[in-house]
């Protein structure tokens, strides 16, 4: 649905050049929620704004639904942008317009008649759960409600793609969850492809199917979230399951990382090691998390006992991902 090929963006800052994107290639498949995770300054905003050409790449190609965006201008670009919705961290609502009037705005631009416009706005208000708030002004709404208006407005043109620019960064954790649930629901019900940028691992964990990690303008890791999290060496997994640093193992003990997913997460694995191999398991760090609809876990452990080698062999044979340090 969205293909970036070798996209570079260089800004001129006075006499200096800032390389914001340095050869980014990505494929966002139709119907998926794709997250771009990165720290401040990594190039996330630049990347997402290249999709609808709010930023023009210095070189490279951006194709959305079969259309090369970098070659469009004027009317053709305006039409293509109508099929790409966008939501923002600070909502970007018109403060002098009510909820209805904000949502109606893109429909006015698209030339919808009064009657058709009212019907469409009503449908969108109900879709995003804002029934009863039609005549409120943005100042009378909570952050979560404002973002719901933003989402309704972004969906007015019935886009195939929704771009989310840190849409939950200004919201508290509970409101964040409800907005992400709404996005997941819209993705499922309408087959909407969503490309979102975020600096929060929690957002990736809650709704993304795929992810790319951006660092200093380059993609350093990409793939399905569930695959990456299952690999202890991945950046994603290390973000989700931070290790404790500076621990000095006891003499003769073995330090290992054990990762598991799905069915494996419900096995009493540490009790099994203690019972069958007489091994003491000291948990140094770790947790079990829900990612999508799967439980995944990772523990950093210290193993002590005569049969540690047999215990590790057992874990390998039971297809746990084990790394001995
Ligand atoms: N209009 C601009 N002119 C010059 N430099 C820019 C411009 N926009 C962004 N940059 C620079 O490009 C780099 C990437 O910025 P960008 O905003 O894309 O990163 P980001 O990952 O979205 O960061 P944040 O999460 O803080 O918004 C930064 O070094 C930034 O200073």
mmCIF file of C-alpha atoms and ligand atoms in Angstrom:
data_model
loop_
_atom_site.group_PDB
_atom_site.id
_atom_site.type_symbol
_atom_site.label_atom_id
_atom_site.label_comp_id
_atom_site.label_asym_id
_atom_site.label_seq_id
_atom_site.Cartn_x
_atom_site.Cartn_y
_atom_site.Cartn_z
ATOM 1 C CA UNK A 1 0.000 0.000 0.000
ATOM 2 C CA UNK A 2 2.915 2.345 0.786
ATOM 3 C CA UNK A 3 6.396 1.747 -0.600
ATOM 4 C CA UNK A 4 9.388 3.888 0.250
ATOM 5 C CA UNK A 5 12.439 3.188 -1.898
ATOM 6 C CA UNK A 6 15.797 4.680 -0.956
ATOM 7 C CA UNK A 7 14.219 7.899 0.338
ATOM 8 C CA UNK A 8 16.636 10.656 1.292
ATOM 9 C CA UNK A 9 15.725 14.020 2.748
ATOM 10 C CA UNK A 10 18.326 16.681 3.320
ATOM 11 C CA UNK A 11 17.354 20.005 4.917
ATOM 12 C CA UNK A 12 19.425 23.131 4.470
ATOM 13 C CA UNK A 13 19.893 24.857 7.821
ATOM 14 C CA UNK A 14 21.725 28.047 6.898
ATOM 15 C CA UNK A 15 25.052 26.892 5.511
ATOM 16 C CA UNK A 16 24.657 23.451 7.104
ATOM 17 C CA UNK A 17 22.992 20.359 5.660
ATOM 18 C CA UNK A 18 20.897 18.099 7.933
ATOM 19 C CA UNK A 19 20.342 14.559 6.659
ATOM 20 C CA UNK A 20 16.910 13.690 8.128
ATOM 21 C CA UNK A 21 16.340 10.515 6.057
ATOM 22 C CA UNK A 22 19.271 8.539 4.771
ATOM 23 C CA UNK A 23 18.169 5.905 2.248
ATOM 24 C CA UNK A 24 14.936 4.630 3.808
ATOM 25 C CA UNK A 25 13.221 1.659 2.133
ATOM 26 C CA UNK A 26 9.993 0.272 3.633
ATOM 27 C CA UNK A 27 6.919 -1.647 2.600
ATOM 28 C CA UNK A 28 3.592 -1.062 4.395
ATOM 29 C CA UNK A 29 1.172 -3.800 3.372
ATOM 30 C CA UNK A 30 -2.553 -3.156 2.739
ATOM 31 C CA UNK A 31 -4.624 -3.442 5.920
ATOM 32 C CA UNK A 32 -1.751 -3.470 8.372
ATOM 33 C CA UNK A 33 -0.860 -1.144 11.217
ATOM 34 C CA UNK A 34 2.761 -0.203 10.711
ATOM 35 C CA UNK A 35 4.677 1.661 13.394
ATOM 36 C CA UNK A 36 7.844 3.693 12.979
ATOM 37 C CA UNK A 37 9.590 3.867 16.336
ATOM 38 C CA UNK A 38 12.404 6.284 17.069
ATOM 39 C CA UNK A 39 13.766 8.885 19.418
ATOM 40 C CA UNK A 40 13.413 12.626 18.983
ATOM 41 C CA UNK A 41 15.267 13.785 15.877
ATOM 42 C CA UNK A 42 15.391 10.306 14.301
ATOM 43 C CA UNK A 43 13.452 11.535 11.244
ATOM 44 C CA UNK A 44 9.974 10.124 11.997
ATOM 45 C CA UNK A 45 7.977 13.301 11.221
ATOM 46 C CA UNK A 46 9.948 13.830 8.038
ATOM 47 C CA UNK A 47 9.247 10.244 6.985
ATOM 48 C CA UNK A 48 5.487 10.386 7.560
ATOM 49 C CA UNK A 49 5.213 13.804 5.898
ATOM 50 C CA UNK A 50 6.913 12.409 2.784
ATOM 51 C CA UNK A 51 3.893 10.098 2.306
ATOM 52 C CA UNK A 52 1.492 12.944 1.506
ATOM 53 C CA UNK A 53 4.302 15.193 0.254
ATOM 54 C CA UNK A 54 4.020 17.776 3.026
ATOM 55 C CA UNK A 55 7.783 17.246 2.701
ATOM 56 C CA UNK A 56 9.325 16.509 -0.702
ATOM 57 C CA UNK A 57 12.097 13.897 -0.533
ATOM 58 C CA UNK A 58 15.439 15.071 -1.878
ATOM 59 C CA UNK A 59 15.611 11.750 -3.760
ATOM 60 C CA UNK A 60 13.927 8.352 -3.796
ATOM 61 C CA UNK A 61 10.396 7.161 -4.429
ATOM 62 C CA UNK A 62 7.193 7.078 -2.338
ATOM 63 C CA UNK A 63 4.350 5.063 -3.857
ATOM 64 C CA UNK A 64 0.886 5.088 -2.227
ATOM 65 C CA UNK A 65 -1.735 2.703 -3.599
ATOM 66 C CA UNK A 66 0.130 2.435 -6.898
ATOM 67 C CA UNK A 67 0.695 6.170 -7.328
ATOM 68 C CA UNK A 68 4.161 7.759 -7.304
ATOM 69 C CA UNK A 69 3.598 10.672 -4.925
ATOM 70 C CA UNK A 70 6.870 12.513 -5.589
ATOM 71 C CA UNK A 71 5.833 13.215 -9.189
ATOM 72 C CA UNK A 72 2.444 14.785 -8.298
ATOM 73 C CA UNK A 73 1.660 18.480 -8.028
ATOM 74 C CA UNK A 74 -1.322 20.852 -8.191
ATOM 75 C CA UNK A 75 -4.756 19.245 -8.537
ATOM 76 C CA UNK A 76 -3.421 15.691 -8.858
ATOM 77 C CA UNK A 77 -1.577 16.035 -5.533
ATOM 78 C CA UNK A 78 -4.678 17.513 -3.834
ATOM 79 C CA UNK A 79 -6.787 14.577 -5.062
ATOM 80 C CA UNK A 80 -4.200 12.027 -3.927
ATOM 81 C CA UNK A 81 -4.027 13.709 -0.486
ATOM 82 C CA UNK A 82 -7.788 13.317 -0.056
ATOM 83 C CA UNK A 83 -7.257 9.551 -0.071
ATOM 84 C CA UNK A 84 -4.683 9.835 2.731
ATOM 85 C CA UNK A 85 -6.048 10.903 6.132
ATOM 86 C CA UNK A 86 -3.776 12.352 8.805
ATOM 87 C CA UNK A 87 -4.036 12.862 12.555
ATOM 88 C CA UNK A 88 -1.698 14.917 14.727
ATOM 89 C CA UNK A 89 -0.263 15.073 18.246
ATOM 90 C CA UNK A 90 -1.952 18.413 18.984
ATOM 91 C CA UNK A 91 -5.139 17.559 17.061
ATOM 92 C CA UNK A 92 -5.010 20.694 14.807
ATOM 93 C CA UNK A 93 -8.732 21.467 15.231
ATOM 94 C CA UNK A 94 -10.251 24.840 14.323
ATOM 95 C CA UNK A 95 -11.067 26.365 17.722
ATOM 96 C CA UNK A 96 -13.860 28.605 16.391
ATOM 97 C CA UNK A 97 -15.723 25.633 14.862
ATOM 98 C CA UNK A 98 -17.857 23.029 16.651
ATOM 99 C CA UNK A 99 -17.281 19.275 16.398
ATOM 100 C CA UNK A 100 -19.750 19.057 13.483
ATOM 101 C CA UNK A 101 -18.161 22.016 11.712
ATOM 102 C CA UNK A 102 -14.619 20.667 12.162
ATOM 103 C CA UNK A 103 -15.575 17.289 10.711
ATOM 104 C CA UNK A 104 -17.566 18.943 7.912
ATOM 105 C CA UNK A 105 -14.586 21.093 6.879
ATOM 106 C CA UNK A 106 -12.893 18.601 4.493
ATOM 107 C CA UNK A 107 -16.314 17.664 3.094
ATOM 108 C CA UNK A 108 -16.952 21.346 2.246
ATOM 109 C CA UNK A 109 -13.588 21.451 0.464
ATOM 110 C CA UNK A 110 -14.537 18.275 -1.430
ATOM 111 C CA UNK A 111 -17.790 19.936 -2.542
ATOM 112 C CA UNK A 112 -20.312 17.762 -0.628
ATOM 113 C CA UNK A 113 -23.827 19.269 -0.670
ATOM 114 C CA UNK A 114 -25.390 20.347 2.664
ATOM 115 C CA UNK A 115 -27.633 17.279 3.007
ATOM 116 C CA UNK A 116 -24.959 14.750 2.047
ATOM 117 C CA UNK A 117 -22.506 16.510 4.327
ATOM 118 C CA UNK A 118 -24.795 16.347 7.354
ATOM 119 C CA UNK A 119 -25.459 12.624 6.840
ATOM 120 C CA UNK A 120 -21.731 11.875 6.491
ATOM 121 C CA UNK A 121 -20.807 13.926 9.574
ATOM 122 C CA UNK A 122 -23.473 12.141 11.634
ATOM 123 C CA UNK A 123 -22.107 8.765 10.529
ATOM 124 C CA UNK A 124 -18.534 9.808 11.427
ATOM 125 C CA UNK A 125 -19.553 11.173 14.847
ATOM 126 C CA UNK A 126 -21.114 7.861 15.734
ATOM 127 C CA UNK A 127 -18.165 5.887 14.275
ATOM 128 C CA UNK A 128 -15.661 7.597 16.596
ATOM 129 C CA UNK A 129 -17.919 7.545 19.672
ATOM 130 C CA UNK A 130 -18.728 11.256 19.930
ATOM 131 C CA UNK A 131 -22.496 11.063 19.957
ATOM 132 C CA UNK A 132 -23.881 13.919 22.100
ATOM 133 C CA UNK A 133 -20.851 16.184 21.473
ATOM 134 C CA UNK A 134 -21.843 17.461 18.017
ATOM 135 C CA UNK A 135 -22.236 21.113 19.039
ATOM 136 C CA UNK A 136 -19.313 21.344 21.471
ATOM 137 C CA UNK A 137 -16.290 23.540 20.707
ATOM 138 C CA UNK A 138 -12.764 22.057 20.983
ATOM 139 C CA UNK A 139 -12.130 23.975 24.233
ATOM 140 C CA UNK A 140 -15.058 22.072 25.804
ATOM 141 C CA UNK A 141 -13.583 18.649 24.949
ATOM 142 C CA UNK A 142 -11.027 16.399 26.670
ATOM 143 C CA UNK A 143 -7.813 15.477 24.840
ATOM 144 C CA UNK A 144 -9.199 12.070 23.902
ATOM 145 C CA UNK A 145 -12.420 13.611 22.545
ATOM 146 C CA UNK A 146 -10.398 16.139 20.523
ATOM 147 C CA UNK A 147 -8.413 13.298 18.970
ATOM 148 C CA UNK A 148 -11.681 11.519 18.124
ATOM 149 C CA UNK A 149 -12.732 14.664 16.218
ATOM 150 C CA UNK A 150 -9.332 14.577 14.483
ATOM 151 C CA UNK A 151 -9.884 10.946 13.509
ATOM 152 C CA UNK A 152 -13.430 11.621 12.225
ATOM 153 C CA UNK A 153 -12.153 14.554 10.152
ATOM 154 C CA UNK A 154 -9.300 12.413 8.764
ATOM 155 C CA UNK A 155 -11.789 9.725 7.719
ATOM 156 C CA UNK A 156 -14.205 12.128 6.000
ATOM 157 C CA UNK A 157 -12.657 11.557 2.560
ATOM 158 C CA UNK A 158 -12.915 7.761 3.028
ATOM 159 C CA UNK A 159 -9.148 7.320 2.806
ATOM 160 C CA UNK A 160 -7.451 3.964 2.324
ATOM 161 C CA UNK A 161 -4.484 5.131 4.373
ATOM 162 C CA UNK A 162 -4.357 6.929 7.717
ATOM 163 C CA UNK A 163 -1.159 8.638 8.855
ATOM 164 C CA UNK A 164 -0.804 9.112 12.589
ATOM 165 C CA UNK A 165 1.812 11.643 13.705
ATOM 166 C CA UNK A 166 2.375 10.901 17.439
ATOM 167 C CA UNK A 167 -1.431 10.968 17.837
ATOM 168 C CA UNK A 168 -1.406 9.774 21.450
ATOM 169 C CA UNK A 169 1.711 11.536 22.749
ATOM 170 C CA UNK A 170 -0.290 14.319 24.420
ATOM 171 C CA UNK A 171 -2.724 11.904 26.091
ATOM 172 C CA UNK A 172 -2.682 10.072 29.443
ATOM 173 C CA UNK A 173 -2.106 6.265 29.384
ATOM 174 C CA UNK A 174 -5.796 5.328 29.739
ATOM 175 C CA UNK A 175 -6.947 7.735 27.005
ATOM 176 C CA UNK A 176 -4.039 6.546 24.852
ATOM 177 C CA UNK A 177 -5.334 2.984 25.175
ATOM 178 C CA UNK A 178 -8.875 3.996 24.184
ATOM 179 C CA UNK A 179 -7.659 5.934 21.114
ATOM 180 C CA UNK A 180 -5.416 3.032 20.071
ATOM 181 C CA UNK A 181 -8.378 0.642 20.520
ATOM 182 C CA UNK A 182 -10.433 2.912 18.241
ATOM 183 C CA UNK A 183 -7.674 2.902 15.598
ATOM 184 C CA UNK A 184 -7.414 -0.904 15.788
ATOM 185 C CA UNK A 185 -11.208 -1.162 15.458
ATOM 186 C CA UNK A 186 -11.254 1.128 12.393
ATOM 187 C CA UNK A 187 -8.365 -0.830 10.885
ATOM 188 C CA UNK A 188 -10.288 -4.102 11.281
ATOM 189 C CA UNK A 189 -13.742 -2.840 10.292
ATOM 190 C CA UNK A 190 -12.720 -0.707 7.316
ATOM 191 C CA UNK A 191 -9.508 -2.443 6.246
ATOM 192 C CA UNK A 192 -7.791 0.897 6.847
ATOM 193 C CA UNK A 193 -4.000 0.807 6.456
ATOM 194 C CA UNK A 194 -2.384 2.824 9.248
ATOM 195 C CA UNK A 195 1.153 4.201 9.288
ATOM 196 C CA UNK A 196 1.981 5.685 12.657
ATOM 197 C CA UNK A 197 5.054 7.271 14.119
ATOM 198 C CA UNK A 198 5.791 7.121 17.816
ATOM 199 C CA UNK A 199 8.575 7.287 20.364
ATOM 200 C CA UNK A 200 6.626 4.971 22.705
ATOM 201 C CA UNK A 201 7.217 1.232 22.790
ATOM 202 C CA UNK A 202 3.791 0.841 24.484
ATOM 203 C CA UNK A 203 2.065 2.064 21.293
ATOM 204 C CA UNK A 204 3.937 -0.446 19.134
ATOM 205 C CA UNK A 205 3.168 -3.190 21.626
ATOM 206 C CA UNK A 206 -0.537 -2.405 21.764
ATOM 207 C CA UNK A 207 -1.507 -2.089 18.115
ATOM 208 C CA UNK A 208 1.234 -2.485 15.527
ATOM 209 C CA UNK A 209 1.486 -5.528 13.260
ATOM 210 C CA UNK A 210 4.836 -4.441 11.833
ATOM 211 C CA UNK A 211 7.459 -1.989 12.946
ATOM 212 C CA UNK A 212 10.548 -0.211 11.698
ATOM 213 C CA UNK A 213 13.045 1.316 14.095
ATOM 214 C CA UNK A 214 14.477 4.594 12.819
ATOM 215 C CA UNK A 215 17.751 5.972 14.152
ATOM 216 C CA UNK A 216 19.502 9.056 12.738
ATOM 217 C CA UNK A 217 17.568 8.786 9.461
ATOM 218 C CA UNK A 218 18.266 5.082 8.888
ATOM 219 C CA UNK A 219 16.128 2.000 9.458
ATOM 220 C CA UNK A 220 18.047 -0.155 11.918
ATOM 221 C CA UNK A 221 15.461 -2.921 12.355
ATOM 222 C CA UNK A 222 12.173 -3.885 10.709
ATOM 223 C CA UNK A 223 9.747 -6.789 10.671
ATOM 224 C CA UNK A 224 6.647 -8.214 12.315
ATOM 225 C CA UNK A 225 6.365 -7.065 15.928
ATOM 226 C CA UNK A 226 5.739 -10.614 17.189
ATOM 227 C CA UNK A 227 8.827 -11.967 15.358
ATOM 228 C CA UNK A 228 11.140 -9.218 16.584
ATOM 229 C CA UNK A 229 9.978 -9.423 20.179
ATOM 230 C CA UNK A 230 10.664 -13.157 20.215
ATOM 231 C CA UNK A 231 14.356 -12.504 19.393
ATOM 232 C CA UNK A 232 16.279 -11.506 22.539
ATOM 233 C CA UNK A 233 18.957 -9.774 20.442
ATOM 234 C CA UNK A 234 16.491 -7.413 18.711
ATOM 235 C CA UNK A 235 16.236 -3.735 19.683
ATOM 236 C CA UNK A 236 12.490 -4.153 20.180
ATOM 237 C CA UNK A 237 12.888 -7.040 22.571
ATOM 238 C CA UNK A 238 15.574 -5.209 24.562
ATOM 239 C CA UNK A 239 13.291 -2.156 24.837
ATOM 240 C CA UNK A 240 10.382 -4.262 26.075
ATOM 241 C CA UNK A 241 12.460 -6.438 28.405
ATOM 242 C CA UNK A 242 15.323 -4.316 29.736
ATOM 243 C CA UNK A 243 18.079 -6.328 31.422
ATOM 244 C CA UNK A 244 19.445 -5.461 34.808
ATOM 245 C CA UNK A 245 22.994 -4.236 34.445
ATOM 246 C CA UNK A 246 25.959 -4.687 36.732
ATOM 247 C CA UNK A 247 24.882 -7.972 38.380
ATOM 248 C CA UNK A 248 27.842 -10.165 39.375
ATOM 249 C CA UNK A 249 26.987 -13.880 38.978
ATOM 250 C CA UNK A 250 27.727 -16.266 41.827
ATOM 251 C CA UNK A 251 30.806 -18.471 41.254
ATOM 252 C CA UNK A 252 29.863 -21.462 39.066
ATOM 253 C CA UNK A 253 26.432 -20.061 38.146
ATOM 254 C CA UNK A 254 25.248 -19.615 34.560
ATOM 255 C CA UNK A 255 23.487 -16.453 33.362
ATOM 256 C CA UNK A 256 20.978 -16.958 30.542
ATOM 257 C CA UNK A 257 18.131 -15.212 28.770
ATOM 258 C CA UNK A 258 15.051 -17.282 28.069
ATOM 259 C CA UNK A 259 12.370 -16.022 25.678
ATOM 260 C CA UNK A 260 8.995 -17.595 24.955
ATOM 261 C CA UNK A 261 5.725 -16.861 23.223
ATOM 262 C CA UNK A 262 2.149 -18.126 22.878
ATOM 263 C CA UNK A 263 1.486 -21.548 24.472
ATOM 264 C CA UNK A 264 4.946 -21.630 26.021
ATOM 265 C CA UNK A 265 3.969 -18.664 28.215
ATOM 266 C CA UNK A 266 1.560 -20.840 30.185
ATOM 267 C CA UNK A 267 4.111 -23.559 31.047
ATOM 268 C CA UNK A 268 5.481 -23.628 34.630
ATOM 269 C CA UNK A 269 8.984 -23.691 33.225
ATOM 270 C CA UNK A 270 10.970 -22.575 36.274
ATOM 271 C CA UNK A 271 9.208 -25.088 38.519
ATOM 272 C CA UNK A 272 10.010 -27.794 35.941
ATOM 273 C CA UNK A 273 13.714 -26.873 35.987
ATOM 274 C CA UNK A 274 13.807 -26.962 39.779
ATOM 275 C CA UNK A 275 11.890 -30.249 40.036
ATOM 276 C CA UNK A 276 13.447 -32.248 37.165
ATOM 277 C CA UNK A 277 17.009 -30.953 37.230
ATOM 278 C CA UNK A 278 17.389 -29.785 40.813
ATOM 279 C CA UNK A 279 18.448 -26.371 39.489
ATOM 280 C CA UNK A 280 18.006 -23.127 41.468
ATOM 281 C CA UNK A 281 16.555 -20.374 39.290
ATOM 282 C CA UNK A 282 17.253 -16.805 40.341
ATOM 283 C CA UNK A 283 15.201 -14.313 38.256
ATOM 284 C CA UNK A 284 17.292 -11.177 37.621
ATOM 285 C CA UNK A 285 14.795 -9.319 35.414
ATOM 286 C CA UNK A 286 11.963 -9.953 32.995
ATOM 287 C CA UNK A 287 8.208 -10.081 32.519
ATOM 288 C CA UNK A 288 5.365 -11.567 30.492
ATOM 289 C CA UNK A 289 3.585 -9.090 28.194
ATOM 290 C CA UNK A 290 0.579 -9.231 25.900
ATOM 291 C CA UNK A 291 1.510 -8.245 22.359
ATOM 292 C CA UNK A 292 -1.420 -8.201 19.951
ATOM 293 C CA UNK A 293 -3.322 -11.290 21.123
ATOM 294 C CA UNK A 294 -0.210 -13.275 22.098
ATOM 295 C CA UNK A 295 1.573 -13.552 25.407
ATOM 296 C CA UNK A 296 5.321 -13.165 25.113
ATOM 297 C CA UNK A 297 7.881 -13.242 27.853
ATOM 298 C CA UNK A 298 11.528 -12.918 28.526
ATOM 299 C CA UNK A 299 13.547 -13.541 31.661
ATOM 300 C CA UNK A 300 17.167 -12.945 32.491
ATOM 301 C CA UNK A 301 18.051 -15.710 34.938
ATOM 302 C CA UNK A 302 20.871 -17.148 36.972
ATOM 303 C CA UNK A 303 21.018 -20.970 37.111
ATOM 304 C CA UNK A 304 22.858 -22.931 39.762
ATOM 305 C CA UNK A 305 23.203 -26.677 40.248
ATOM 306 C CA UNK A 306 24.918 -29.848 39.050
ATOM 307 C CA UNK A 307 22.543 -30.371 36.123
ATOM 308 C CA UNK A 308 22.498 -26.872 34.563
ATOM 309 C CA UNK A 309 23.764 -28.231 31.213
ATOM 310 C CA UNK A 310 20.925 -30.793 31.075
ATOM 311 C CA UNK A 311 18.405 -28.087 32.060
ATOM 312 C CA UNK A 312 19.580 -25.840 29.198
ATOM 313 C CA UNK A 313 19.412 -28.801 26.771
ATOM 314 C CA UNK A 314 15.844 -29.424 27.914
ATOM 315 C CA UNK A 315 14.904 -25.759 27.230
ATOM 316 C CA UNK A 316 16.425 -25.949 23.721
ATOM 317 C CA UNK A 317 14.556 -29.175 22.976
ATOM 318 C CA UNK A 318 11.293 -27.651 24.210
ATOM 319 C CA UNK A 319 11.977 -24.853 21.651
ATOM 320 C CA UNK A 320 12.449 -22.023 24.100
ATOM 321 C CA UNK A 321 14.760 -19.336 22.759
ATOM 322 C CA UNK A 322 17.777 -19.475 25.089
ATOM 323 C CA UNK A 323 20.932 -17.387 25.124
ATOM 324 C CA UNK A 324 23.712 -18.229 27.565
ATOM 325 C CA UNK A 325 25.852 -15.225 28.516
HETATM 326 N N1 LIG B 1 12.261 22.158 8.296
HETATM 327 C C1 LIG B 1 13.450 21.739 8.744
HETATM 328 N N2 LIG B 1 14.573 22.439 8.489
HETATM 329 C C2 LIG B 1 15.767 21.998 8.923
HETATM 330 N N3 LIG B 1 15.963 20.871 9.626
HETATM 331 C C3 LIG B 1 14.884 20.134 9.923
HETATM 332 C C4 LIG B 1 13.557 20.523 9.497
HETATM 333 N N4 LIG B 1 12.666 19.599 9.936
HETATM 334 C C5 LIG B 1 13.394 18.672 10.608
HETATM 335 N N5 LIG B 1 14.709 18.988 10.600
HETATM 336 C C6 LIG B 1 15.812 18.205 11.198
HETATM 337 O O1 LIG B 1 15.730 16.871 10.678
HETATM 338 C C7 LIG B 1 16.009 15.902 11.689
HETATM 339 C C8 LIG B 1 14.805 14.963 11.807
HETATM 340 O O2 LIG B 1 13.698 15.701 12.299
HETATM 341 P P1 LIG B 1 12.242 15.059 12.489
HETATM 342 O O3 LIG B 1 11.342 16.136 13.000
HETATM 343 O O4 LIG B 1 11.855 14.351 11.245
HETATM 344 O O5 LIG B 1 12.536 13.965 13.637
HETATM 345 P P2 LIG B 1 11.503 13.254 14.611
HETATM 346 O O6 LIG B 1 12.006 11.857 14.781
HETATM 347 O O7 LIG B 1 10.126 13.416 14.112
HETATM 348 O O8 LIG B 1 11.695 14.068 15.944
HETATM 349 P P3 LIG B 1 10.558 14.474 17.057
HETATM 350 O O9 LIG B 1 10.052 13.176 17.640
HETATM 351 O O10 LIG B 1 11.328 15.312 18.030
HETATM 352 O O11 LIG B 1 9.502 15.249 16.317
HETATM 353 C C9 LIG B 1 16.305 16.686 12.947
HETATM 354 O O12 LIG B 1 17.697 16.823 13.049
HETATM 355 C C10 LIG B 1 15.664 18.050 12.708
HETATM 356 O O13 LIG B 1 16.331 19.068 13.402
#
